[in-house]
Tab-separated table of C-alpha atoms in Angstrom:
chain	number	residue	atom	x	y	z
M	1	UNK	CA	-114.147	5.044	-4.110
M	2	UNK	CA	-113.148	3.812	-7.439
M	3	UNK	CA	-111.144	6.269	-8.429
M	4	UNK	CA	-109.213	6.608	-5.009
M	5	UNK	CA	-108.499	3.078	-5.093
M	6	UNK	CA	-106.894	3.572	-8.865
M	7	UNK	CA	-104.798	6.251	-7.511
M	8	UNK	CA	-103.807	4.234	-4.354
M	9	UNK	CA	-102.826	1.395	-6.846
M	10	UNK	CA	-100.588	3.964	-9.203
M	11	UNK	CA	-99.250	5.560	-6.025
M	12	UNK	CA	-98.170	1.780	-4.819
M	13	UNK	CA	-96.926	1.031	-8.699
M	14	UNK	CA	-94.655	4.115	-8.252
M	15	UNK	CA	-93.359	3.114	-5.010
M	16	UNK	CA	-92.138	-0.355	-6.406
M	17	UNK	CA	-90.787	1.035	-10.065
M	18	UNK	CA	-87.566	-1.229	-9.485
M	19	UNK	CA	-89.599	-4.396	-10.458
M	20	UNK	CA	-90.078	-3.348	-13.695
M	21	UNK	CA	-85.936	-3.159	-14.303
M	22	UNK	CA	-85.189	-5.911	-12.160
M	23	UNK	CA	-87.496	-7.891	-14.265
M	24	UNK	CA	-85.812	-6.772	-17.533
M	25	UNK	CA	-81.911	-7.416	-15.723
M	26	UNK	CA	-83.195	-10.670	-14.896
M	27	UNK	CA	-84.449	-11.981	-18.178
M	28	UNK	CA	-81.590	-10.687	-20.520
M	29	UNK	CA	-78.789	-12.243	-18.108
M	30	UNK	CA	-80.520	-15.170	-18.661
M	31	UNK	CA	-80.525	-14.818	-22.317
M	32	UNK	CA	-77.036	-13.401	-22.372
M	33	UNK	CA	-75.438	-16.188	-20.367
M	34	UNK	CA	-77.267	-18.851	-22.468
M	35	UNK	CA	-76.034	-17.852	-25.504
M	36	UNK	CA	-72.202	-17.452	-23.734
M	37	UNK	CA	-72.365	-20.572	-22.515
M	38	UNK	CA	-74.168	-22.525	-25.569
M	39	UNK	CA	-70.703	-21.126	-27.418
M	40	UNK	CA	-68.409	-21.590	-24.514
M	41	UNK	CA	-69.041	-25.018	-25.710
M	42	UNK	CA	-67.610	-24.429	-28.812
M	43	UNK	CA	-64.539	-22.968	-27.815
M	44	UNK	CA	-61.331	-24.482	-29.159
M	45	UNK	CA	-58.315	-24.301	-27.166
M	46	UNK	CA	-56.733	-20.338	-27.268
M	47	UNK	CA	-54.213	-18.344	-25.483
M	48	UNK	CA	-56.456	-17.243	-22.812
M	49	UNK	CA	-58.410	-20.878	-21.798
M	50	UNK	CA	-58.267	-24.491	-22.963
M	51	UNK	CA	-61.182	-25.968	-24.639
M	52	UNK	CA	-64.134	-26.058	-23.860
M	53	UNK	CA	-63.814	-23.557	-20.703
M	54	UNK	CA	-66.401	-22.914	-17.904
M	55	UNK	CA	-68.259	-19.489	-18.286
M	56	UNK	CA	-65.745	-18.007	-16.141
M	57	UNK	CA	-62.999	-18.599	-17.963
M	58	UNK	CA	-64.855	-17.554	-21.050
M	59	UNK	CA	-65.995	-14.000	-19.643
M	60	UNK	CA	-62.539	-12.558	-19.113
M	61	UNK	CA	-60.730	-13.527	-21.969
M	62	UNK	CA	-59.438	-10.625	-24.762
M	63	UNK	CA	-58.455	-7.368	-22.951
M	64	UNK	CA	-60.258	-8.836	-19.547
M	65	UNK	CA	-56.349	-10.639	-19.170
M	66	UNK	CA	-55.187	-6.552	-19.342
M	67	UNK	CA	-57.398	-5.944	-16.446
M	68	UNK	CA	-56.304	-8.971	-14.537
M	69	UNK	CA	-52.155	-7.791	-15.289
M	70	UNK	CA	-53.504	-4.046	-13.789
M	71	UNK	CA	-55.305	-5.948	-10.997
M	72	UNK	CA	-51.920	-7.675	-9.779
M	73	UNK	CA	-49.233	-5.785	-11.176
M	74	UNK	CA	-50.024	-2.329	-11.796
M	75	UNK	CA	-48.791	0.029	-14.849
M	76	UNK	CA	-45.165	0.180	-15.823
M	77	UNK	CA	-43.148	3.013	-15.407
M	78	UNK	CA	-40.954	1.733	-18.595
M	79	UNK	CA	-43.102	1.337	-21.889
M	80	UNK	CA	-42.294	-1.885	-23.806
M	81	UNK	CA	-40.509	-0.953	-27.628
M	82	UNK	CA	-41.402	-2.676	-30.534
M	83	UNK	CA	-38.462	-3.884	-33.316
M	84	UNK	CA	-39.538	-0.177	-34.749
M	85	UNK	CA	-39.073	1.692	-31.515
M	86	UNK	CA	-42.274	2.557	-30.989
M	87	UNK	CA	-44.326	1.566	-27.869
M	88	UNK	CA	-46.050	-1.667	-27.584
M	89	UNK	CA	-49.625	-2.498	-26.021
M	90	UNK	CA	-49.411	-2.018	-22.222
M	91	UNK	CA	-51.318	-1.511	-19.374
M	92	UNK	CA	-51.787	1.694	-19.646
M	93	UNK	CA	-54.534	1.596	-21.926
M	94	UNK	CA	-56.888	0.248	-19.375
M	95	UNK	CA	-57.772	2.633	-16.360
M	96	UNK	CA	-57.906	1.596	-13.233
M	97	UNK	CA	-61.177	1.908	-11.386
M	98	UNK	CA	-62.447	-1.402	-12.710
M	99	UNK	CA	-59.579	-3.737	-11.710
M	100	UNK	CA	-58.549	-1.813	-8.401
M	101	UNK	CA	-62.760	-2.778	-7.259
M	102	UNK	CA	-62.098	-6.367	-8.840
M	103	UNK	CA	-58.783	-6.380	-6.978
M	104	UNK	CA	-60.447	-5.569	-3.548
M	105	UNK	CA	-62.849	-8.568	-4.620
M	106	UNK	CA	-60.158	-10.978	-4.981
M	107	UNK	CA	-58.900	-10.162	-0.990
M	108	UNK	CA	-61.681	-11.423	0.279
M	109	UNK	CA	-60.716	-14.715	-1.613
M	110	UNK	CA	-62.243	-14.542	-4.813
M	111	UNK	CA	-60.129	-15.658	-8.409
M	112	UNK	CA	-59.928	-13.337	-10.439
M	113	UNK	CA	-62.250	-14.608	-13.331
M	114	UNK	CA	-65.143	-14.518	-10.155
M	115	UNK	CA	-64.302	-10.992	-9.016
M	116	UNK	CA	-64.233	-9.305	-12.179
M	117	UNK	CA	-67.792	-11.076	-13.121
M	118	UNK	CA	-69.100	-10.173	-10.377
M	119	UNK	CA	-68.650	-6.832	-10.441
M	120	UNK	CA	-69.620	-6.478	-14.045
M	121	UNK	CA	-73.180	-8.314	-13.063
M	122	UNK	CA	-73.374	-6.311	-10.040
M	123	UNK	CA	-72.784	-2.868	-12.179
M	124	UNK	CA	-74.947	-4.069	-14.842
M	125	UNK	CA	-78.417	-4.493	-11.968
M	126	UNK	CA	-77.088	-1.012	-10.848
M	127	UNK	CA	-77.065	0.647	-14.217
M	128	UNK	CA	-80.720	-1.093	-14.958
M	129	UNK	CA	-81.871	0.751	-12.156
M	130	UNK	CA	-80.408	4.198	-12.571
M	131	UNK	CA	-80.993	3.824	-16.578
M	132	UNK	CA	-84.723	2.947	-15.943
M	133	UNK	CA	-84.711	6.200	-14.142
M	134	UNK	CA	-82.828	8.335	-16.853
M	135	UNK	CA	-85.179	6.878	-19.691
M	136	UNK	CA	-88.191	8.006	-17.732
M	137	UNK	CA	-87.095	11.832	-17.196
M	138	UNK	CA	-85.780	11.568	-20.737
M	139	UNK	CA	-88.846	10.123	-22.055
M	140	UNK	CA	-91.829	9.334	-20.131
M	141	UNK	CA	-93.465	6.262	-21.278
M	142	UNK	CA	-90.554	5.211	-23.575
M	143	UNK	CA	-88.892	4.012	-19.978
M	144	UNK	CA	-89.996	0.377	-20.407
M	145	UNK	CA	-88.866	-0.564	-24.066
M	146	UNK	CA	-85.937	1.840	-24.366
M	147	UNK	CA	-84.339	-0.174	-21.430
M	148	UNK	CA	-85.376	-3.314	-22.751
M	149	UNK	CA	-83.559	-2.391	-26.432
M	150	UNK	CA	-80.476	-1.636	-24.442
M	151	UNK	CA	-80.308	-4.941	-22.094
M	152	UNK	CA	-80.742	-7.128	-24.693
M	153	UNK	CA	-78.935	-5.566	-27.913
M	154	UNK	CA	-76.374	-7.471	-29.767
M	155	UNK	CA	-74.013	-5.852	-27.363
M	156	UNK	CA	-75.626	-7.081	-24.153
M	157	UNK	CA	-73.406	-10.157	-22.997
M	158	UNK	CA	-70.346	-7.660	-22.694
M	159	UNK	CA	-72.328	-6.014	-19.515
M	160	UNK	CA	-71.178	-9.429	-17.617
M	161	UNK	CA	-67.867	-10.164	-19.160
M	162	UNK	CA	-64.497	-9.348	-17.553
M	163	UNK	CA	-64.696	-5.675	-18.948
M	164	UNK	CA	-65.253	-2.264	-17.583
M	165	UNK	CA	-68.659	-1.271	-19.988
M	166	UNK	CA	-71.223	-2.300	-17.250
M	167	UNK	CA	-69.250	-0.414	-14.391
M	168	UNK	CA	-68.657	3.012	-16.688
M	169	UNK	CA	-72.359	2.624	-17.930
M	170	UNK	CA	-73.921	2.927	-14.563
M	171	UNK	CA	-71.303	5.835	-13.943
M	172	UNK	CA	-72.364	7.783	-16.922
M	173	UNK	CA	-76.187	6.755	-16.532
M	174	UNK	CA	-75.781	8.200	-13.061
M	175	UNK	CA	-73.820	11.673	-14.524
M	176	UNK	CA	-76.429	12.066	-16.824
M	177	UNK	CA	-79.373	11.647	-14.553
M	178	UNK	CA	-77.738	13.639	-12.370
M	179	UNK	CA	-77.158	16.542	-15.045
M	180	UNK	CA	-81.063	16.077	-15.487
M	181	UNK	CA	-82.071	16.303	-12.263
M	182	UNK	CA	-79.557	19.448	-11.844
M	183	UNK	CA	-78.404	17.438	-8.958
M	184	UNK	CA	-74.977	19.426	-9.380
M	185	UNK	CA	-72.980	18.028	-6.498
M	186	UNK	CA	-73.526	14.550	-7.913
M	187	UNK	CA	-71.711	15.346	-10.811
M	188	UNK	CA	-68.845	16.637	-8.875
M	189	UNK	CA	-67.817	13.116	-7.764
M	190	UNK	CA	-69.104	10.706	-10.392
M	191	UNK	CA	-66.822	12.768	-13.370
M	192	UNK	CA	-63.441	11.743	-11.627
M	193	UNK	CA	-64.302	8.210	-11.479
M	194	UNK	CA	-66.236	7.998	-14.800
M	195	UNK	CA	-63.253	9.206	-16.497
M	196	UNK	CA	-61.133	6.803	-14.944
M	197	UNK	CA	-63.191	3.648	-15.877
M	198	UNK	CA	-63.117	4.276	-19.771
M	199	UNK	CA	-62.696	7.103	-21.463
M	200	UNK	CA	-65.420	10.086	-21.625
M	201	UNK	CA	-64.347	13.080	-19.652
M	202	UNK	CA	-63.870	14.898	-23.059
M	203	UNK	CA	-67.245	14.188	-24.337
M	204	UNK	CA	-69.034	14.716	-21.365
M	205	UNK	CA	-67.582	17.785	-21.285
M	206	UNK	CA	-68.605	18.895	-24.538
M	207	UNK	CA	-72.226	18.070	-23.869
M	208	UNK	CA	-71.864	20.473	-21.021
M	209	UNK	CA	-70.451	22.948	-23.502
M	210	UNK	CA	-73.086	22.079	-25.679
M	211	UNK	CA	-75.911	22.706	-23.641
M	212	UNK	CA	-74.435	25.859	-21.870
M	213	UNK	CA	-74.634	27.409	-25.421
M	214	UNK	CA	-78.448	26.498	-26.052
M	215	UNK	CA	-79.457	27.995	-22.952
M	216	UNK	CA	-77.234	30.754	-23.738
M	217	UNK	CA	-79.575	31.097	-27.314
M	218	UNK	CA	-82.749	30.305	-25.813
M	219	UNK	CA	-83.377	32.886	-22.800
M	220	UNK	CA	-80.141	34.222	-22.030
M	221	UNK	CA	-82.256	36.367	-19.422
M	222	UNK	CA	-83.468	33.083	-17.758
M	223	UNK	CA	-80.169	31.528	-17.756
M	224	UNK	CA	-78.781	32.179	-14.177
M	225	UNK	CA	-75.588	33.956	-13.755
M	226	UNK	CA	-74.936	31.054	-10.491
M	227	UNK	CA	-75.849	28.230	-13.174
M	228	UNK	CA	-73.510	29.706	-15.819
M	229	UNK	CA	-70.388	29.639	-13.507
M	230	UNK	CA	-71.696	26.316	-12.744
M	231	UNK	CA	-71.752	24.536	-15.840
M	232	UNK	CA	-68.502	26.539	-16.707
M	233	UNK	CA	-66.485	24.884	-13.930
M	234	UNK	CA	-68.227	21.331	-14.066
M	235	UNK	CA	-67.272	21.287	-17.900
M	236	UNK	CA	-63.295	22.569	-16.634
M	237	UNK	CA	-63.691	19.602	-14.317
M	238	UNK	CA	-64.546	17.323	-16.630
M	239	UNK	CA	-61.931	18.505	-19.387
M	240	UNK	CA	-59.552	18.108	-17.067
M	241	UNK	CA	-60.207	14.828	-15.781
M	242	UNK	CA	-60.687	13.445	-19.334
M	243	UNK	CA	-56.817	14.673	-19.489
M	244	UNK	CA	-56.627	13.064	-15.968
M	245	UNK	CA	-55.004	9.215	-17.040
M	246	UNK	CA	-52.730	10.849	-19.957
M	247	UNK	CA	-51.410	13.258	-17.376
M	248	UNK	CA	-50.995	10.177	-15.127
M	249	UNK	CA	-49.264	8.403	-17.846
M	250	UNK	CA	-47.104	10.850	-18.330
M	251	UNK	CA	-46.064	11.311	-14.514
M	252	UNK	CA	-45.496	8.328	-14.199
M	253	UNK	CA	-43.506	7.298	-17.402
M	254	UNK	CA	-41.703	10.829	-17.846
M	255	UNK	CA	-42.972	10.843	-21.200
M	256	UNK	CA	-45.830	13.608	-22.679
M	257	UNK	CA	-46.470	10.900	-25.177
M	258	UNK	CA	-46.799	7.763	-23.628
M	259	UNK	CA	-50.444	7.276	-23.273
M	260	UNK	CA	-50.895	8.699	-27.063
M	261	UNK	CA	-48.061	6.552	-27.778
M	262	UNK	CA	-49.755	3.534	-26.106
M	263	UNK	CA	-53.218	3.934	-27.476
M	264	UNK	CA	-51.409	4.419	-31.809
M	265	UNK	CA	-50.057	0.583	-30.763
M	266	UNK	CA	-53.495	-0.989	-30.819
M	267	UNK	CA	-53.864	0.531	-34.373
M	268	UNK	CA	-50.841	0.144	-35.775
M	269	UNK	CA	-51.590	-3.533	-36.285
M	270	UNK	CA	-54.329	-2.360	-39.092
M	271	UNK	CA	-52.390	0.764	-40.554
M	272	UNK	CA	-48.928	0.823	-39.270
M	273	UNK	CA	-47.271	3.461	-37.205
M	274	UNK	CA	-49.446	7.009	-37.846
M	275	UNK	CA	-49.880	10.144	-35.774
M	276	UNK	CA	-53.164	11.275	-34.464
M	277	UNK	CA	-54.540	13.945	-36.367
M	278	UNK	CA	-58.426	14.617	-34.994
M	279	UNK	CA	-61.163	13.328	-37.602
M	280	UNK	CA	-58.532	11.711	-40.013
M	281	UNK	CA	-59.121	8.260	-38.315
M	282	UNK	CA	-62.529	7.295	-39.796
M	283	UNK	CA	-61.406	8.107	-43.586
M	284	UNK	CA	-58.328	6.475	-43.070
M	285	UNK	CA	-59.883	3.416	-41.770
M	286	UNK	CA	-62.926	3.042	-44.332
M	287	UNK	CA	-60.644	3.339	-46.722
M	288	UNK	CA	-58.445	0.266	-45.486
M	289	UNK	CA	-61.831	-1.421	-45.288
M	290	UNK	CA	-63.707	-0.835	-48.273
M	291	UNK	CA	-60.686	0.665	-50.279
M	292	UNK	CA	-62.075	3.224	-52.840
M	293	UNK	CA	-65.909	2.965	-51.611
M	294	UNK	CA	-64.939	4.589	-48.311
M	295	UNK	CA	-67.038	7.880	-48.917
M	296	UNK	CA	-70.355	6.058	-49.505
M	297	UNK	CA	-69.808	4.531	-45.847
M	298	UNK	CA	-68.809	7.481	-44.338
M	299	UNK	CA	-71.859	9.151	-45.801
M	300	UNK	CA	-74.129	5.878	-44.679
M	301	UNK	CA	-72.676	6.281	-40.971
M	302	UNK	CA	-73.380	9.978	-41.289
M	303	UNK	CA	-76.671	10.037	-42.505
M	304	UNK	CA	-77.917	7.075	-39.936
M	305	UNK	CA	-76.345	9.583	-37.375
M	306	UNK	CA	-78.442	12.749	-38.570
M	307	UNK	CA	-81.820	10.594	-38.755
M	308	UNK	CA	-81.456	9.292	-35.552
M	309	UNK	CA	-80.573	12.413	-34.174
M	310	UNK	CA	-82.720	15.059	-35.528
M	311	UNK	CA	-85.733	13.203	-36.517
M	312	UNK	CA	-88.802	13.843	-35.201
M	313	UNK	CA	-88.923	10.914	-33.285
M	314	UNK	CA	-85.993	12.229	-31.194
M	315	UNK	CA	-87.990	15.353	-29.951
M	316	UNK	CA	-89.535	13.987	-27.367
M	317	UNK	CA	-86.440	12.744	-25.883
M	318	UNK	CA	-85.036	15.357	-23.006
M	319	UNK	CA	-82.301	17.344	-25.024
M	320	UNK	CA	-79.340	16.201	-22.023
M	321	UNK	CA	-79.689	13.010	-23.658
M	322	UNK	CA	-79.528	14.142	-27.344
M	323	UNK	CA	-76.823	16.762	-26.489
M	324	UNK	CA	-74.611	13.719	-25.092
M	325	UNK	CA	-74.970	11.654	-27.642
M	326	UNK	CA	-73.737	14.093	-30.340
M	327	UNK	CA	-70.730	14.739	-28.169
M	328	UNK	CA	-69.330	11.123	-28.067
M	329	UNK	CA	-70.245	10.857	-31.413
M	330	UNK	CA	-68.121	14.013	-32.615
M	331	UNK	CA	-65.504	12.421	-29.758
M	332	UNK	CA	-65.566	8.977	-31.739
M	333	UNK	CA	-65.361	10.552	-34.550
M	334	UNK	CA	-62.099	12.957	-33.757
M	335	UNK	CA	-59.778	9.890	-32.168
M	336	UNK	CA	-61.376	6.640	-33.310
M	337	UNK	CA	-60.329	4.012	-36.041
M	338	UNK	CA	-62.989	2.278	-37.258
M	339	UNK	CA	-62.516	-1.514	-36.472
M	340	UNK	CA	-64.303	-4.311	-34.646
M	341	UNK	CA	-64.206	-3.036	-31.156
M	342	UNK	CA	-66.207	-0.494	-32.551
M	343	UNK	CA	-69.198	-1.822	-31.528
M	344	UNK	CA	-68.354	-2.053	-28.206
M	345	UNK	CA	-67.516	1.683	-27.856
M	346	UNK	CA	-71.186	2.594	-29.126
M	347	UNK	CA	-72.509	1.240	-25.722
M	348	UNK	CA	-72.185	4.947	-24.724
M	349	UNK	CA	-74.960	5.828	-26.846
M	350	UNK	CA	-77.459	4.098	-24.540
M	351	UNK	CA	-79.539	7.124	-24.421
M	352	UNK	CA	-79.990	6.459	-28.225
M	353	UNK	CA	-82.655	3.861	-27.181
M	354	UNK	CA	-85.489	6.227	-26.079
M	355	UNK	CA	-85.258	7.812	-29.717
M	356	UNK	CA	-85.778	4.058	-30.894
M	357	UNK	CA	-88.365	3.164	-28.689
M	358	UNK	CA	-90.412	5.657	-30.119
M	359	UNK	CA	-91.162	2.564	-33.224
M	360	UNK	CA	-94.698	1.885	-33.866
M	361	UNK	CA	-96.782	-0.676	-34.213
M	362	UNK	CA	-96.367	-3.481	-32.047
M	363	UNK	CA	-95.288	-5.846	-34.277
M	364	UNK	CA	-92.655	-3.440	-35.089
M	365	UNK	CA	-91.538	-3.150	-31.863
M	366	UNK	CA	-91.184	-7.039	-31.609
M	367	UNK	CA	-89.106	-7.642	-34.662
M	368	UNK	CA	-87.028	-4.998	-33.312
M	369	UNK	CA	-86.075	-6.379	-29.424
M	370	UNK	CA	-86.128	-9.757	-31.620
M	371	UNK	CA	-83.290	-8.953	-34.220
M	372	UNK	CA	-81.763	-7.091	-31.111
M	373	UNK	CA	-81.518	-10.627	-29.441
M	374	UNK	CA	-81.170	-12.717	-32.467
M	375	UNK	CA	-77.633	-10.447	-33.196
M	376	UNK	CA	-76.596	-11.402	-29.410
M	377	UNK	CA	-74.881	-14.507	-30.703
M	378	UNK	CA	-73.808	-13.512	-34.039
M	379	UNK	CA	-71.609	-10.952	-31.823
M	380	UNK	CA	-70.425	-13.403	-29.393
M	381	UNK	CA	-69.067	-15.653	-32.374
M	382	UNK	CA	-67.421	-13.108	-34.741
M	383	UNK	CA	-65.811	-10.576	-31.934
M	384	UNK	CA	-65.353	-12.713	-28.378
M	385	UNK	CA	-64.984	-16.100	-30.043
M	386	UNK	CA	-61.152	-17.095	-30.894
M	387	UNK	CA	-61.254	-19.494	-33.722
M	388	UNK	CA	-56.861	-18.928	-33.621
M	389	UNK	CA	-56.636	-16.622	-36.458
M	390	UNK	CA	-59.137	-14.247	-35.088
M	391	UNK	CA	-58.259	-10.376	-35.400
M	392	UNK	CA	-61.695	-9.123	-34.416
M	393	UNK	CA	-60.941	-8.385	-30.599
M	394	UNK	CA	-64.341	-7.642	-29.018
């Protein structure tokens, strides 16, 4: 009788898994909006609220205002020019899925600062949900912590600001559970829209790539012909939609170079006017950091990226997950400069947390979810807080 009743109660604890995430959502928005509004406080007056704004107004400022122009306006079909000629910041560098679903928000009366907070909160339940689920086919028994690193790192308030990371998180939570799961037709639709929240068609489909080639090593006999052509046209598909907004662009501009054009302005304010040459960014921009010390940080980042990665802690972890996040790290690395927003684009590397949560003892694992928490703030000031001479945009 005893043990039937213990397998009646772990048969009812699967049935309500969702607890356990909601839980987690719960407790970091808390801790998240606290800290937001604590500095919202503290907020002089900038160009995007007056002082002292509500926790509205302080959730979409920076590139949330880009959303909002996208949201009522559109993308131009003329690219501003700078005194140099070259194109300005536009629209264009912000895809559309996220403030075309804020948009139909705002028709059913909502202002814009409530729509797109909304839907980042709403996104952000929905990726604690499907993330719970990819940590624990990833790593069973990591599930738990691993989620709890991720909704309350340093990073965490962005998942409710007036940004797309909470909305392209639960998108690529969802592809990669679905690539787990082999659930093939799922992957079909979320690609398109993934790649047109943020960018990560390209990497996604080099972690297809990727893995086709280690099945390929391991047991080419066990490696399907069916599955082969399958992998081969989802990784097409999603090459070709991570080409899918530059293509746009370019449509719609008549110009092959407008997007790349568009995306050099943001740097150009650190560098001046450069071309894109793949894996060049990173030198060029430790260097204009830490001048002639750039090659010890370069071979910091790349030796934190090798521990993490092939450590023995991250064996355990289901190799979909490790295969993903060395292809947005080799994508990072090919087209990113290094500055502050750089933060922000390692949100990708969610996955990452199961390797983490793999620290032992206990008291290890608690100074680790606390200096996750204690860095929430720290971020909020130096990258979202505008002090009027602030260059760090989030």
């Amino acid at each position: 009788m005893a043990l039937a009743s213990l397998t009646e109660q772990r048969a009812r604890t699967r049935e309500r898994w969702w607890l356990w995430p909601l839980a987690l959502w719960a407790v970091s928005r808390l801790v998240s909006t606290a800290f937001l509004g604590a500095l919202a406080g503290r907020q002089e007056l900038s160009a995007w609220t007056p002082a002292r704004p509500d926790l509205l107004d302080y959730s979409t400022m920076w590139d949330a205002h880009w959303y909002y122009i996208v949201a009522m306006s559109g993308y131009p079909t003329e690219l501003p020019l700078g005194e140099d000629g070259h194109v300005g910041e536009n629209a264009w560098a912000f895809m559309p899925v996220y403030p075309m679903l804020a948009r139909v928000l705002m028709l059913v009366g909502l202002p814009w600062e409530g729509a797109a907070v909304l839907l980042s909160v709403a996104a952000s339940l929905a990726f604690a949900l499907v993330a719970y689920r990819l940590f624990a086919e990833l790593a069973p028994g990591r599930e738990r912590f691993a989620l709890a690193l991720v909704l309350l790192s340093p990073l965490a308030p962005v998942l409710q600001l007036g940004y797309a990371e909470s909305l392209f998180l639960l998108l690529l939570a969802g592809a990669l559970l679905a690539w787990r799961l082999h659930a093939w037709e799922w992957l079909w639709v979320l690609i398109p829209i993934m790649s047109l929240t943020r960018p990560g068609g390209l990497a996604f489909a080099l972690a297809l790539g990727l893995w086709f080639l280690v099945r390929w090593y391991r047991d080419r006999s066990g490696f399907p012909v069916a599955e082969r052509r399958m992998l081969v046209g989802l990784g097409a598909w999603s090459a070709l939609w991570g080409f899918g907004w530059l293509i746009a662009c370019t449509i719609a501009t008549g110009s092959l170079t407008s997007y790349l054009e568009t995306e050099l302005s943001w740097r150009s304010t650190y560098i001046g006017r450069q071309e894109l040459v793949p894996f060049t960014p990173w030198p060029i921009g430790l260097e204009w950091w830490f001048g002639a010390w750039w090659p010890l940080w370069l071979a910091g980042i790349l030796l934190v990226a090798v521990l993490l990665l092939a450590g023995p802690w991250a064996t355990a972890v289901g190799i979909e997950g490790r295969l993903w996040l060395i292809a947005y790290l080799v994508y990072l690395a090919a087209v990113w400069f290094p500055q502050s927003s750089t933060w922000r684009l390692l949100m990708p590397i969610f996955p990452a947390a199961a390797i983490l949560a793999a620290v032992r003892p206990a008291w290890a694992r608690a100074m680790l979810l606390a200096a996750c928490i204690a860095l929430q703030p720290v971020w909020i000031w130096f990258c979202w807080h505008v002090d009027g001479r602030d260059w760090t945009v989030p």
